[in-house]
GROMACS .gro file of C-alpha atoms in nm:
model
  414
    1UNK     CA    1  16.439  -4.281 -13.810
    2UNK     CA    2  16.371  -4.040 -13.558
    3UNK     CA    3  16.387  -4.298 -13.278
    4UNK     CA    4  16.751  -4.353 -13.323
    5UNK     CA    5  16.958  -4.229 -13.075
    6UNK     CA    6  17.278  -4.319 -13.149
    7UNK     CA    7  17.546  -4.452 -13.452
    8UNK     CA    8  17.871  -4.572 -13.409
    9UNK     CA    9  18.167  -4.813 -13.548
   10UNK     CA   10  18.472  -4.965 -13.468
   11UNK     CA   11  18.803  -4.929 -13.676
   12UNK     CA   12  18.851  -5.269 -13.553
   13UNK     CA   13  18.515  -5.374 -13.763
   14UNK     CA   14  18.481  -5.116 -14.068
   15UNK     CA   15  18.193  -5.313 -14.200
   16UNK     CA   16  17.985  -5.293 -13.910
   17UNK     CA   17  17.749  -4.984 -13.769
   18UNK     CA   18  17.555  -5.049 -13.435
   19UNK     CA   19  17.249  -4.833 -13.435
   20UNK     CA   20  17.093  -4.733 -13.114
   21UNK     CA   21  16.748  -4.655 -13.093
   22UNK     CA   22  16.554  -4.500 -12.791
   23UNK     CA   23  16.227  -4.748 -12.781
   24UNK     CA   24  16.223  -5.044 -12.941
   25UNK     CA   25  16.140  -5.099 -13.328
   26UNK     CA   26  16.074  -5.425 -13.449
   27UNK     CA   27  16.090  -5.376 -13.791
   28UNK     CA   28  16.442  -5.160 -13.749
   29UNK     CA   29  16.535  -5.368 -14.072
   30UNK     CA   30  16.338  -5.219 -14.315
   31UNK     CA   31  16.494  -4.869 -14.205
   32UNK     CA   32  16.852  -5.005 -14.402
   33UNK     CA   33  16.716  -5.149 -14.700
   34UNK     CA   34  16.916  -4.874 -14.923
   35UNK     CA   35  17.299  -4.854 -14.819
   36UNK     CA   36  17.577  -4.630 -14.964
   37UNK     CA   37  17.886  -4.745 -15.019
   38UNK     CA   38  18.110  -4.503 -14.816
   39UNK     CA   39  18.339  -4.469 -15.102
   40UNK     CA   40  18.101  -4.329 -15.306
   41UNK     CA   41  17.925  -4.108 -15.049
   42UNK     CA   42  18.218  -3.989 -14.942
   43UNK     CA   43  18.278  -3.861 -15.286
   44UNK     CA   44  18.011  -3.702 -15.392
   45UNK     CA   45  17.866  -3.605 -15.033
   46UNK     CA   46  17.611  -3.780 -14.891
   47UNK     CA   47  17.382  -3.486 -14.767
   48UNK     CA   48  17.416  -3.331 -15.145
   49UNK     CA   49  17.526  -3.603 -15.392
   50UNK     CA   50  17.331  -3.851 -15.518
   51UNK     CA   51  17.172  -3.542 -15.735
   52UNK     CA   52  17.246  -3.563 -16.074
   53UNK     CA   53  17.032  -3.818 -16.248
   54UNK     CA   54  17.337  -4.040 -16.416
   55UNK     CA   55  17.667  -3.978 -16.269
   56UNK     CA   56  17.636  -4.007 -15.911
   57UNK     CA   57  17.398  -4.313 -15.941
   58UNK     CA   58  17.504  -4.631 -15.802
   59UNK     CA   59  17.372  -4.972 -15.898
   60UNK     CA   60  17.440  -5.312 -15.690
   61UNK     CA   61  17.129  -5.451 -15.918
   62UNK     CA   62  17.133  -5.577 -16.296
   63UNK     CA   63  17.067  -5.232 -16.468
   64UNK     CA   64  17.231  -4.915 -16.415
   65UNK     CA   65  17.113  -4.587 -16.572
   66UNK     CA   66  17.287  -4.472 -16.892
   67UNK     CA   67  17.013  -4.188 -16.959
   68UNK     CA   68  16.767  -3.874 -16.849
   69UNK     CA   69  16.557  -3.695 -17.036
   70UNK     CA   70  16.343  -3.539 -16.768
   71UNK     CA   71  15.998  -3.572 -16.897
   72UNK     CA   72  16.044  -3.768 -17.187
   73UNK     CA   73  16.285  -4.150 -17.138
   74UNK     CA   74  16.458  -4.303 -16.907
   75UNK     CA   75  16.734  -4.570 -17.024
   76UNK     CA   76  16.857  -4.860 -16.868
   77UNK     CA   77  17.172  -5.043 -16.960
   78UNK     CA   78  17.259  -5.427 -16.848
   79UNK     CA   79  17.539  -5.373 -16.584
   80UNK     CA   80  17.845  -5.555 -16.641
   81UNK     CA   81  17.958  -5.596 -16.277
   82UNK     CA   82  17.592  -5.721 -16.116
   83UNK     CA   83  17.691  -5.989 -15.914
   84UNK     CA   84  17.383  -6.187 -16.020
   85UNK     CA   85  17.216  -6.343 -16.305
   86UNK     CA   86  17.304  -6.156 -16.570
   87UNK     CA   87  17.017  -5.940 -16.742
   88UNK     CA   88  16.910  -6.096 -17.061
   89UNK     CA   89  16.797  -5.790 -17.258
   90UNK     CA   90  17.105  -5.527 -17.346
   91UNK     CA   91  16.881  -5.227 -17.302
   92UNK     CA   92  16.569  -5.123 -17.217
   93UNK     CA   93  16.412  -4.763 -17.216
   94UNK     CA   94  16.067  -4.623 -17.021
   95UNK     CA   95  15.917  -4.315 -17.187
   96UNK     CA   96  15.667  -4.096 -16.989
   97UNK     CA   97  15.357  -3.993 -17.170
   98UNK     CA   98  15.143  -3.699 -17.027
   99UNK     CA   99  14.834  -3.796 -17.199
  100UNK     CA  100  14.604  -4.132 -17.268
  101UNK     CA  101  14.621  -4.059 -17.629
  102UNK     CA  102  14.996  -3.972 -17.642
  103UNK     CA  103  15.043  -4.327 -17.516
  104UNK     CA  104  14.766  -4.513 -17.733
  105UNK     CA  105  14.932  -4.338 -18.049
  106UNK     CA  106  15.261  -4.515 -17.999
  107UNK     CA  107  15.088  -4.829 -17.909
  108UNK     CA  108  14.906  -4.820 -18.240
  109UNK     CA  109  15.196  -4.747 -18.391
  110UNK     CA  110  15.396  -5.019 -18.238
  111UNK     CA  111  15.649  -4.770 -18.100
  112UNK     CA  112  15.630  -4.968 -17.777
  113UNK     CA  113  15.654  -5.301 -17.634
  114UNK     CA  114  15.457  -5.280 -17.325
  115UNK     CA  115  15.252  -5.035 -17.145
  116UNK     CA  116  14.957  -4.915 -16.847
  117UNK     CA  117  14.674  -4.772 -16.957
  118UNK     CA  118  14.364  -4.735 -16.738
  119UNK     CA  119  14.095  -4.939 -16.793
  120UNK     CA  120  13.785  -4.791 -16.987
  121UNK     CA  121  13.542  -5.028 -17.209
  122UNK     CA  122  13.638  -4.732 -17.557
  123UNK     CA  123  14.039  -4.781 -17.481
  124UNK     CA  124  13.980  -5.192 -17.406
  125UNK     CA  125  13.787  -5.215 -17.762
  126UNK     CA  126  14.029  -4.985 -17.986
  127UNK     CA  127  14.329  -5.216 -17.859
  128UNK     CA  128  14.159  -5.525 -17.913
  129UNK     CA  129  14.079  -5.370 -18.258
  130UNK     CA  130  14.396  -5.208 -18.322
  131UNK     CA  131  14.584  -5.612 -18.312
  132UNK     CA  132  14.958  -5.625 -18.317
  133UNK     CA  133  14.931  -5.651 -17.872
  134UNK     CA  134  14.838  -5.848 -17.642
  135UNK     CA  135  14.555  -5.677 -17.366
  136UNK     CA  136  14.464  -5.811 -17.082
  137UNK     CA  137  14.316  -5.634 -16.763
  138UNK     CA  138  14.496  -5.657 -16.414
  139UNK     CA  139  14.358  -5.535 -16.076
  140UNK     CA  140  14.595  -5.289 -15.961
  141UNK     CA  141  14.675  -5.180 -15.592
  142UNK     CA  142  14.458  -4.906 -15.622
  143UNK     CA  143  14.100  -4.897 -15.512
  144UNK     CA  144  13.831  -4.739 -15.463
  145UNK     CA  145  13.683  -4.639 -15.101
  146UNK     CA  146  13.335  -4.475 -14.970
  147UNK     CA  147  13.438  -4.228 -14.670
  148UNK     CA  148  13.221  -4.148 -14.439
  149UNK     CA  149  13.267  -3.800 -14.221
  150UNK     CA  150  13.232  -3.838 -13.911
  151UNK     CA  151  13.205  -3.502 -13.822
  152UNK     CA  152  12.907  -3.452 -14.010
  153UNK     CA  153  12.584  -3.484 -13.740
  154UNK     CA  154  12.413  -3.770 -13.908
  155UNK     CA  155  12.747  -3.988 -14.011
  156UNK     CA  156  12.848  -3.943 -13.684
  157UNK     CA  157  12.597  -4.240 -13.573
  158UNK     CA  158  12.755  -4.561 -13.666
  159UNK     CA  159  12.402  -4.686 -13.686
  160UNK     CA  160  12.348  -4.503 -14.002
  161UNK     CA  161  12.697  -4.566 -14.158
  162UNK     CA  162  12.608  -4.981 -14.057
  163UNK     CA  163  12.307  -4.982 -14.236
  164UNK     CA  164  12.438  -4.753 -14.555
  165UNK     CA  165  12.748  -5.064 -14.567
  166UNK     CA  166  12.442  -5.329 -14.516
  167UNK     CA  167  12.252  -5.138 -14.821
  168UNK     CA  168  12.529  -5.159 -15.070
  169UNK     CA  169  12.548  -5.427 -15.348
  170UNK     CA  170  12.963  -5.452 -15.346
  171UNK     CA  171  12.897  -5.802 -15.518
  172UNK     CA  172  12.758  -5.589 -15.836
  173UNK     CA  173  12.998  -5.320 -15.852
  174UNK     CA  174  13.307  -5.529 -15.832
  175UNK     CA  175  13.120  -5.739 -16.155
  176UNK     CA  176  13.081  -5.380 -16.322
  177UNK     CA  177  13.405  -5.283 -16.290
  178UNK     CA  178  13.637  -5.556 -16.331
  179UNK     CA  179  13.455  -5.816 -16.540
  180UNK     CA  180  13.453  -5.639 -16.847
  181UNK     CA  181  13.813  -5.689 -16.864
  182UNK     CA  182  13.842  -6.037 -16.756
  183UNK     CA  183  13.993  -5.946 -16.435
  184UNK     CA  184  13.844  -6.163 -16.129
  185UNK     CA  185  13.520  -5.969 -15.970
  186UNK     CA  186  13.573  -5.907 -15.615
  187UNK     CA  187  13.510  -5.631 -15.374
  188UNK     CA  188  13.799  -5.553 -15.163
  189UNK     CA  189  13.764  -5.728 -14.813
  190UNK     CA  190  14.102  -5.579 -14.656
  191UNK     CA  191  14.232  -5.281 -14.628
  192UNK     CA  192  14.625  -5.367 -14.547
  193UNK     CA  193  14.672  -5.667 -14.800
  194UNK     CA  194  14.607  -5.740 -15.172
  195UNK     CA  195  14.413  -5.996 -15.273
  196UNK     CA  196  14.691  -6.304 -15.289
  197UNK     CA  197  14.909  -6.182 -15.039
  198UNK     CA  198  14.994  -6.383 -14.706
  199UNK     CA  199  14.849  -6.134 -14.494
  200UNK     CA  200  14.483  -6.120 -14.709
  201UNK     CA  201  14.217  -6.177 -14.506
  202UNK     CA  202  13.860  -6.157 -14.614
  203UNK     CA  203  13.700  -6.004 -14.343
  204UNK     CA  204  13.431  -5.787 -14.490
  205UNK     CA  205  13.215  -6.037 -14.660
  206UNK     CA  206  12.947  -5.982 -14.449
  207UNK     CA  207  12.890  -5.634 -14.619
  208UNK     CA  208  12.932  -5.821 -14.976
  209UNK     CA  209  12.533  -5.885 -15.058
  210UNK     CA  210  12.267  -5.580 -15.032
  211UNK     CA  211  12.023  -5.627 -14.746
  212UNK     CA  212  11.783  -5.358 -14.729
  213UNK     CA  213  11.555  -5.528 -14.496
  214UNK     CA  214  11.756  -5.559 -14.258
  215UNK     CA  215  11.940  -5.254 -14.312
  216UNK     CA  216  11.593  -5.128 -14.247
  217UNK     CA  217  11.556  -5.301 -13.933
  218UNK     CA  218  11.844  -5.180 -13.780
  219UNK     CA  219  11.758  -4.831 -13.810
  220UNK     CA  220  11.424  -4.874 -13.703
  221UNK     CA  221  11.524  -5.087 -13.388
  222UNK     CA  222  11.740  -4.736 -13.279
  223UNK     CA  223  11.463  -4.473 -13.323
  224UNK     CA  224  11.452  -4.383 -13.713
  225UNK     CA  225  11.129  -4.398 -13.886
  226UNK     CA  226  11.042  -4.527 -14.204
  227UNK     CA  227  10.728  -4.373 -14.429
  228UNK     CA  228  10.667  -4.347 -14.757
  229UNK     CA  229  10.926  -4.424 -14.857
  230UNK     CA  230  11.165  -4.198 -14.714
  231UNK     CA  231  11.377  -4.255 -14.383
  232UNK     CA  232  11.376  -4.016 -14.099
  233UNK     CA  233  11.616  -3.968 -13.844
  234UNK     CA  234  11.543  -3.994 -13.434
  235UNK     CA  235  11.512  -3.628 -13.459
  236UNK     CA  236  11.238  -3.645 -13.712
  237UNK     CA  237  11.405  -3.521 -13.991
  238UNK     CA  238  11.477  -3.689 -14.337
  239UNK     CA  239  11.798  -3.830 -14.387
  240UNK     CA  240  11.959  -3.657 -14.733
  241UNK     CA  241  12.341  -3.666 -14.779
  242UNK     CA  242  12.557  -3.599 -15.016
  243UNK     CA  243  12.817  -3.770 -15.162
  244UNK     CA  244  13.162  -3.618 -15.355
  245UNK     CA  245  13.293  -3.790 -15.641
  246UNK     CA  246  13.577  -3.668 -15.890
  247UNK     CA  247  13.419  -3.526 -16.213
  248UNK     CA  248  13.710  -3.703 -16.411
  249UNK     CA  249  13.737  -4.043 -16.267
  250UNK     CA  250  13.491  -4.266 -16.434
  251UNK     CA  251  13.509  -4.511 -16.217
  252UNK     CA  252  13.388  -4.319 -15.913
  253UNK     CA  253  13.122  -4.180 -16.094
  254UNK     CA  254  12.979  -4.543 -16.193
  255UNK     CA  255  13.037  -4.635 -15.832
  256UNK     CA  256  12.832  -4.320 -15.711
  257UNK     CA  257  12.506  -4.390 -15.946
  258UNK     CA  258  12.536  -4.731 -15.719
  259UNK     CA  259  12.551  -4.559 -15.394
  260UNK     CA  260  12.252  -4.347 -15.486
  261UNK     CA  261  12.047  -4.598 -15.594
  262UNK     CA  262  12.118  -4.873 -15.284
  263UNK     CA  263  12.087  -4.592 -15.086
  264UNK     CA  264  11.765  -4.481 -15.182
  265UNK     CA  265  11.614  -4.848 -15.089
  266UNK     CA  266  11.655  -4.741 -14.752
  267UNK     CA  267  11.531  -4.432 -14.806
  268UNK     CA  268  11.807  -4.211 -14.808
  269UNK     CA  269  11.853  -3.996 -15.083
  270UNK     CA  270  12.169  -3.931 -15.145
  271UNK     CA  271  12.293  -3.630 -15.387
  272UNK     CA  272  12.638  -3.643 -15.599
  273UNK     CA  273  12.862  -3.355 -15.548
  274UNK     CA  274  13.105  -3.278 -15.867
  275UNK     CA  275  13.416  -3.225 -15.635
  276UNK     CA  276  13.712  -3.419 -15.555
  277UNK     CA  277  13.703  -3.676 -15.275
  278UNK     CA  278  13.875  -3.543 -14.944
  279UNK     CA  279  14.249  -3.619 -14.926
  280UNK     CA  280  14.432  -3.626 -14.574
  281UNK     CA  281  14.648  -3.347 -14.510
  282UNK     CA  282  15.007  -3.368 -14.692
  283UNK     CA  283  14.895  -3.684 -14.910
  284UNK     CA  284  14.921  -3.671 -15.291
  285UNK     CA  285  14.726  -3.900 -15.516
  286UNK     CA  286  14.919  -4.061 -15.828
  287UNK     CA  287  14.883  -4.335 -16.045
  288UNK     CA  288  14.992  -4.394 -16.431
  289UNK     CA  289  15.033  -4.189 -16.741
  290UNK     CA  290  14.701  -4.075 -16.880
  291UNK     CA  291  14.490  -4.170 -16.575
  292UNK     CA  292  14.211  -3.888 -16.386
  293UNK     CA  293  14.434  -3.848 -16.101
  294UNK     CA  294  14.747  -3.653 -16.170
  295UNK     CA  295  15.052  -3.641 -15.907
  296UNK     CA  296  15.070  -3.248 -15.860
  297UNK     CA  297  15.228  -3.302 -15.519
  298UNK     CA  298  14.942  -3.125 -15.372
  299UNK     CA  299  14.696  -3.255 -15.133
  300UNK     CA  300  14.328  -3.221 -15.227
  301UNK     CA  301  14.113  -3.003 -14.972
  302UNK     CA  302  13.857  -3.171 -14.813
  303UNK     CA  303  13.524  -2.989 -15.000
  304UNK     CA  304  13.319  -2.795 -14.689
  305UNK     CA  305  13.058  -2.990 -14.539
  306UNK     CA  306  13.135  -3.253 -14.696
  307UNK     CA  307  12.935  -3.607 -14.590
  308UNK     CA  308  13.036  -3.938 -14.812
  309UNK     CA  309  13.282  -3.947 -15.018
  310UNK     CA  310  13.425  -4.187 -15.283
  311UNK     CA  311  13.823  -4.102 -15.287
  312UNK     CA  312  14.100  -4.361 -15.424
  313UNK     CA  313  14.333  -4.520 -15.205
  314UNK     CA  314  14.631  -4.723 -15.234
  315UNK     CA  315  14.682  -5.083 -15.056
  316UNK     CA  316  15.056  -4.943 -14.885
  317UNK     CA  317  15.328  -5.136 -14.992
  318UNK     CA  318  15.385  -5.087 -14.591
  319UNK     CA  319  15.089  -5.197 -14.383
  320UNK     CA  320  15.166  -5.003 -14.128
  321UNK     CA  321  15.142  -4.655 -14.311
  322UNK     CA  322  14.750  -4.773 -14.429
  323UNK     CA  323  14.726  -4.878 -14.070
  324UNK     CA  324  14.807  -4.523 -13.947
  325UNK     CA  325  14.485  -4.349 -14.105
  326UNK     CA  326  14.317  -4.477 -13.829
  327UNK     CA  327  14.514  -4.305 -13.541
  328UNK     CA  328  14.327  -4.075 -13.352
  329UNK     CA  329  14.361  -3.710 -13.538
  330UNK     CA  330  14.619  -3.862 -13.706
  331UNK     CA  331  14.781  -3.661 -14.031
  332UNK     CA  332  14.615  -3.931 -14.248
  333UNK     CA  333  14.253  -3.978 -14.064
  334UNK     CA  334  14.032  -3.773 -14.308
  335UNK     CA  335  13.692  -3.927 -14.159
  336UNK     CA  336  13.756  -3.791 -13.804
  337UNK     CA  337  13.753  -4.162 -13.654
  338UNK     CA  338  13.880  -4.206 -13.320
  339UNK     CA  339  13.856  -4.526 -13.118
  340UNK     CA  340  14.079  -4.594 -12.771
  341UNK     CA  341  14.037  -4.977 -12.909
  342UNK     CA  342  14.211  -4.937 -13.238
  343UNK     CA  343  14.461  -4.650 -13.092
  344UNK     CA  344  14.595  -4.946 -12.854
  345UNK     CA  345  14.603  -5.176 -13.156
  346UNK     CA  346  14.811  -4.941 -13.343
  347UNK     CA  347  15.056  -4.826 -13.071
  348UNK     CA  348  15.127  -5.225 -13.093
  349UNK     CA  349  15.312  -5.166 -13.441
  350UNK     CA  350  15.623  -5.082 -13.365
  351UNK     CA  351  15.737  -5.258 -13.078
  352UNK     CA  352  15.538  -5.590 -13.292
  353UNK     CA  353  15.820  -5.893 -13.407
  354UNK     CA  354  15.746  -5.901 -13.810
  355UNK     CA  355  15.668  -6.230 -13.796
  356UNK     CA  356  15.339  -6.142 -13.542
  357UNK     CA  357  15.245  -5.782 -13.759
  358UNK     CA  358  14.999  -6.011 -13.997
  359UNK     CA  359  14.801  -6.128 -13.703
  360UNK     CA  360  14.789  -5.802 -13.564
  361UNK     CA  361  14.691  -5.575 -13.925
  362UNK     CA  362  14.378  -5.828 -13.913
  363UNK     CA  363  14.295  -5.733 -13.589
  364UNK     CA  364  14.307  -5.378 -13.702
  365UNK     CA  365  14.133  -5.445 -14.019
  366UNK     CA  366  13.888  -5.582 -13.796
  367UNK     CA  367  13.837  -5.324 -13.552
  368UNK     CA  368  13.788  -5.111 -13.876
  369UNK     CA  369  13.493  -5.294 -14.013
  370UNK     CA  370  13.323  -5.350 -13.661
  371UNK     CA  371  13.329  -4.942 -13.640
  372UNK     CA  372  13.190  -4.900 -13.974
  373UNK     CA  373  13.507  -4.598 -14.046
  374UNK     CA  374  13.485  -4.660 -14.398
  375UNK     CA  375  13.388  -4.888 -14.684
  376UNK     CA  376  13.627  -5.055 -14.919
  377UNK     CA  377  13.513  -5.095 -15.240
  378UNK     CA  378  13.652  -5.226 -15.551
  379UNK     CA  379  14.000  -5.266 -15.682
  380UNK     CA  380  14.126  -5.025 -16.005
  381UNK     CA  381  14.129  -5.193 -16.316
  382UNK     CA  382  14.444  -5.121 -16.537
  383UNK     CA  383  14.520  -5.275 -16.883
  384UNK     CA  384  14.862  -5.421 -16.957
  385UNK     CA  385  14.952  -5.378 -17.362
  386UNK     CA  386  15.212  -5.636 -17.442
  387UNK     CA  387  15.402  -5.707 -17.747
  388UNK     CA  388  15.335  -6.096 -17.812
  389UNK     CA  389  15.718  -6.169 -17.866
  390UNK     CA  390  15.776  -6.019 -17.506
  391UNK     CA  391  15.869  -6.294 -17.270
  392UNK     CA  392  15.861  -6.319 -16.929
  393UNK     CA  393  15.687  -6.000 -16.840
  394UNK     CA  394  15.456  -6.008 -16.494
  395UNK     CA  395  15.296  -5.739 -16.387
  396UNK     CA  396  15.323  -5.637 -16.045
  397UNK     CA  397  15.155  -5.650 -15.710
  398UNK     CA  398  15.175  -5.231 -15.697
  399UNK     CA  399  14.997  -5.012 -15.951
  400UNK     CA  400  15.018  -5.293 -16.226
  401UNK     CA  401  15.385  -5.233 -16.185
  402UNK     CA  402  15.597  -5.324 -16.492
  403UNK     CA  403  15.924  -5.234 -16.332
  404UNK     CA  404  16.032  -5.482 -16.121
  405UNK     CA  405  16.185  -5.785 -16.278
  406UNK     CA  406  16.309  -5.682 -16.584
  407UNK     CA  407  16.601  -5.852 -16.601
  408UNK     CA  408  16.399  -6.216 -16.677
  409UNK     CA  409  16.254  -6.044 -16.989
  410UNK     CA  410  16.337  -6.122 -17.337
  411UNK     CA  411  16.207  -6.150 -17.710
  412UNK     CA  412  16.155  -6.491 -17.855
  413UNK     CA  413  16.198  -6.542 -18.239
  414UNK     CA  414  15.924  -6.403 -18.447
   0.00000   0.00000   0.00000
């Protein structure tokens, strides 16, 4: 948005705006995906309006908004003039729960039809129990990711970080964390794409299988020392680093006790640190009702000195705002990578036609696993809770995502 220059019209042609930009922007059509009409702006202001949570909402889709009750439901009522297919349930309404138990009370209860919950083997067994809903476990876009600082004077080898990635049984920890919930085990291999997608590529299989040995050999091969057990670094000291996981997320913490233990068959011992994982600056981590990480719309301070860390990441619904965490000191670079190789592969981005900007996110997903910047790791498990006479519902690509199509849902006869 910034790039454009310049807007104007025509009387002659009231339905068309010629937007001038100052460099070129391939992808200049996702910047208008969400248009105004100018009858309605012009009413209620377009620089103000648009504020109060019913009236000045408009709708060109199959629901509209009939209620707010900040904190508590949202309600959605079929609109009558959707130029569509026309929504098959009359109503539907989305209440926000603060806490896990808040929302397992009215599943129990059967106050709702459908809802997210995240995954955890005591909340997976008490639905199953519980009957009356369908649960089933869906990898979500979330995952989790082992950060390495680069700033830190033994990360800032890529020697070491190789051989930690070459150490690690991914393999194991994606069967740990998403079997139990029948979801398919699989470590995350790209960093732009969901598994699925057209753009997925699996380009970090190499690093799926533990190989001490040759982890081992590497490091030896580039002056560290291995005795007893214990791995030393050129400069003759042993290699201990610590590694920051959030007390509250469970799934980090199971993830760690792997680290540590891979880790150590290389002899490095690695130490977990209680504290949240670093956060680039102005980011803010969310995900669903009752889950460890809470949207306070503040971003999480990098702990001091810190060396590894396990934080949870997001595949962007955008590639190219994932891609941008790579940029040189960039807002969103929390490892303190820099490489003049993937700094021309993302200036490419924006002048990139969108039918070319797969080919090229590979390349950068490339370039990120050849310089060792960070190490995906296994996609969030999330449980969807379905009432059985529910038709139609998929969850979605994004965060187990309920909201997206549900004007194809319906109930069948019981």
């Amino acid at each position: 948005y910034d790039d454009i220059a310049e807007v104007t019209g025509s009387p002659a042609d009231p339905y068309t705006a010629t937007v001038t930009f100052s460099s070129p922007y391939a992808g200049w059509r996702s910047l208008f995906s969400y248009l105004m009409p100018a009858h309605i702006a012009g009413t209620v202001g377009f620089g103000s309006g648009f504020s109060d949570p019913v009236a000045d909402l408009v709708s060109a889709g199959p629901y509209l908004v009939a209620q707010v009750h900040p904190g508590y439901s949202l309600q959605l009522v079929r609109n009558a003039r959707y130029w569509g297919t026309p929504a098959n349930l009359a109503a539907i309404t989305y209440y926000f729960t603060s806490t896990l138990a808040e929302t397992l009370d009215a599943l129990f209860a059967h106050e709702l039809d459908v809802a997210t919950v995240p995954a955890a083997p005591a909340t997976y067994q008490l639905l199953q129990a519980a009957g009356g809903r369908s649960v089933r476990g869906v990898a979500s876009a979330a995952y989790e990711d082992l950060d390495f600082n680069e700033a830190s004077p033994l990360l800032s080898s890529p020697v070491l970080r190789q051989a930690i990635m070459m150490a690690l049984d991914r393999t194991t920890m994606a069967a740990d964390v998403l079997a139990p919930y029948g979801v398919s085990a699989a470590p995350v291999e790209d960093r732009l794409y969901l598994p699925g997608q057209a753009g997925y590529s699996a380009d970090g299989t190499g690093y799926d299988k533990p190989g001490p040995a040759a982890a081992l050999t590497l490091l030896t091969s580039q002056g560290y020392t291995f005795t007893n057990g214990t791995l030393y670094s050129p400069a003759g000291t042993p290699v201990d680093l610590s590694l920051d996981v959030a007390p509250a997320d469970p799934v980090a913490q199971q993830l760690g006790a792997l680290v540590v233990s891979s880790c150590a068959a290389i002899g490095v011992t690695v130490v977990l640190a209680q504290g949240g994982p670093p956060a680039a600056a102005g980011s803010v981590i969310t995900a669903w009702a009752g889950s460890v990480w809470a949207g306070s719309g503040q971003a999480v301070a990098p702990p001091a000195g810190w060396q590894m860390a396990i934080e949870l990441r997001h595949v962007p619904v955008d590639p190219s705002s994932g891609a941008a965490r790579y940029t040189t000191a960039g807002s969103d670079n929390i490892d303190g990578y820099s490489s003049a190789t993937m700094d021309a592969l993302l200036g490419r981005i924006p002048t990139t036609a969108p039918a070319e900007l797969p080919a090229l996110y590979q390349q950068i997903d490339t370039q990120a696993w050849a310089d060792f910047v960070d190490l995906p790791l296994v996609q969030l498990p999330v449980l969807v809770v379905v009432n059985p006479y529910l038709l139609n519902l998929k969850a979605g690509a994004y965060f187990a995502d309920l909201a997206w199509d549900e004007q194809t849902w319906g109930f069948r006869s019981p």
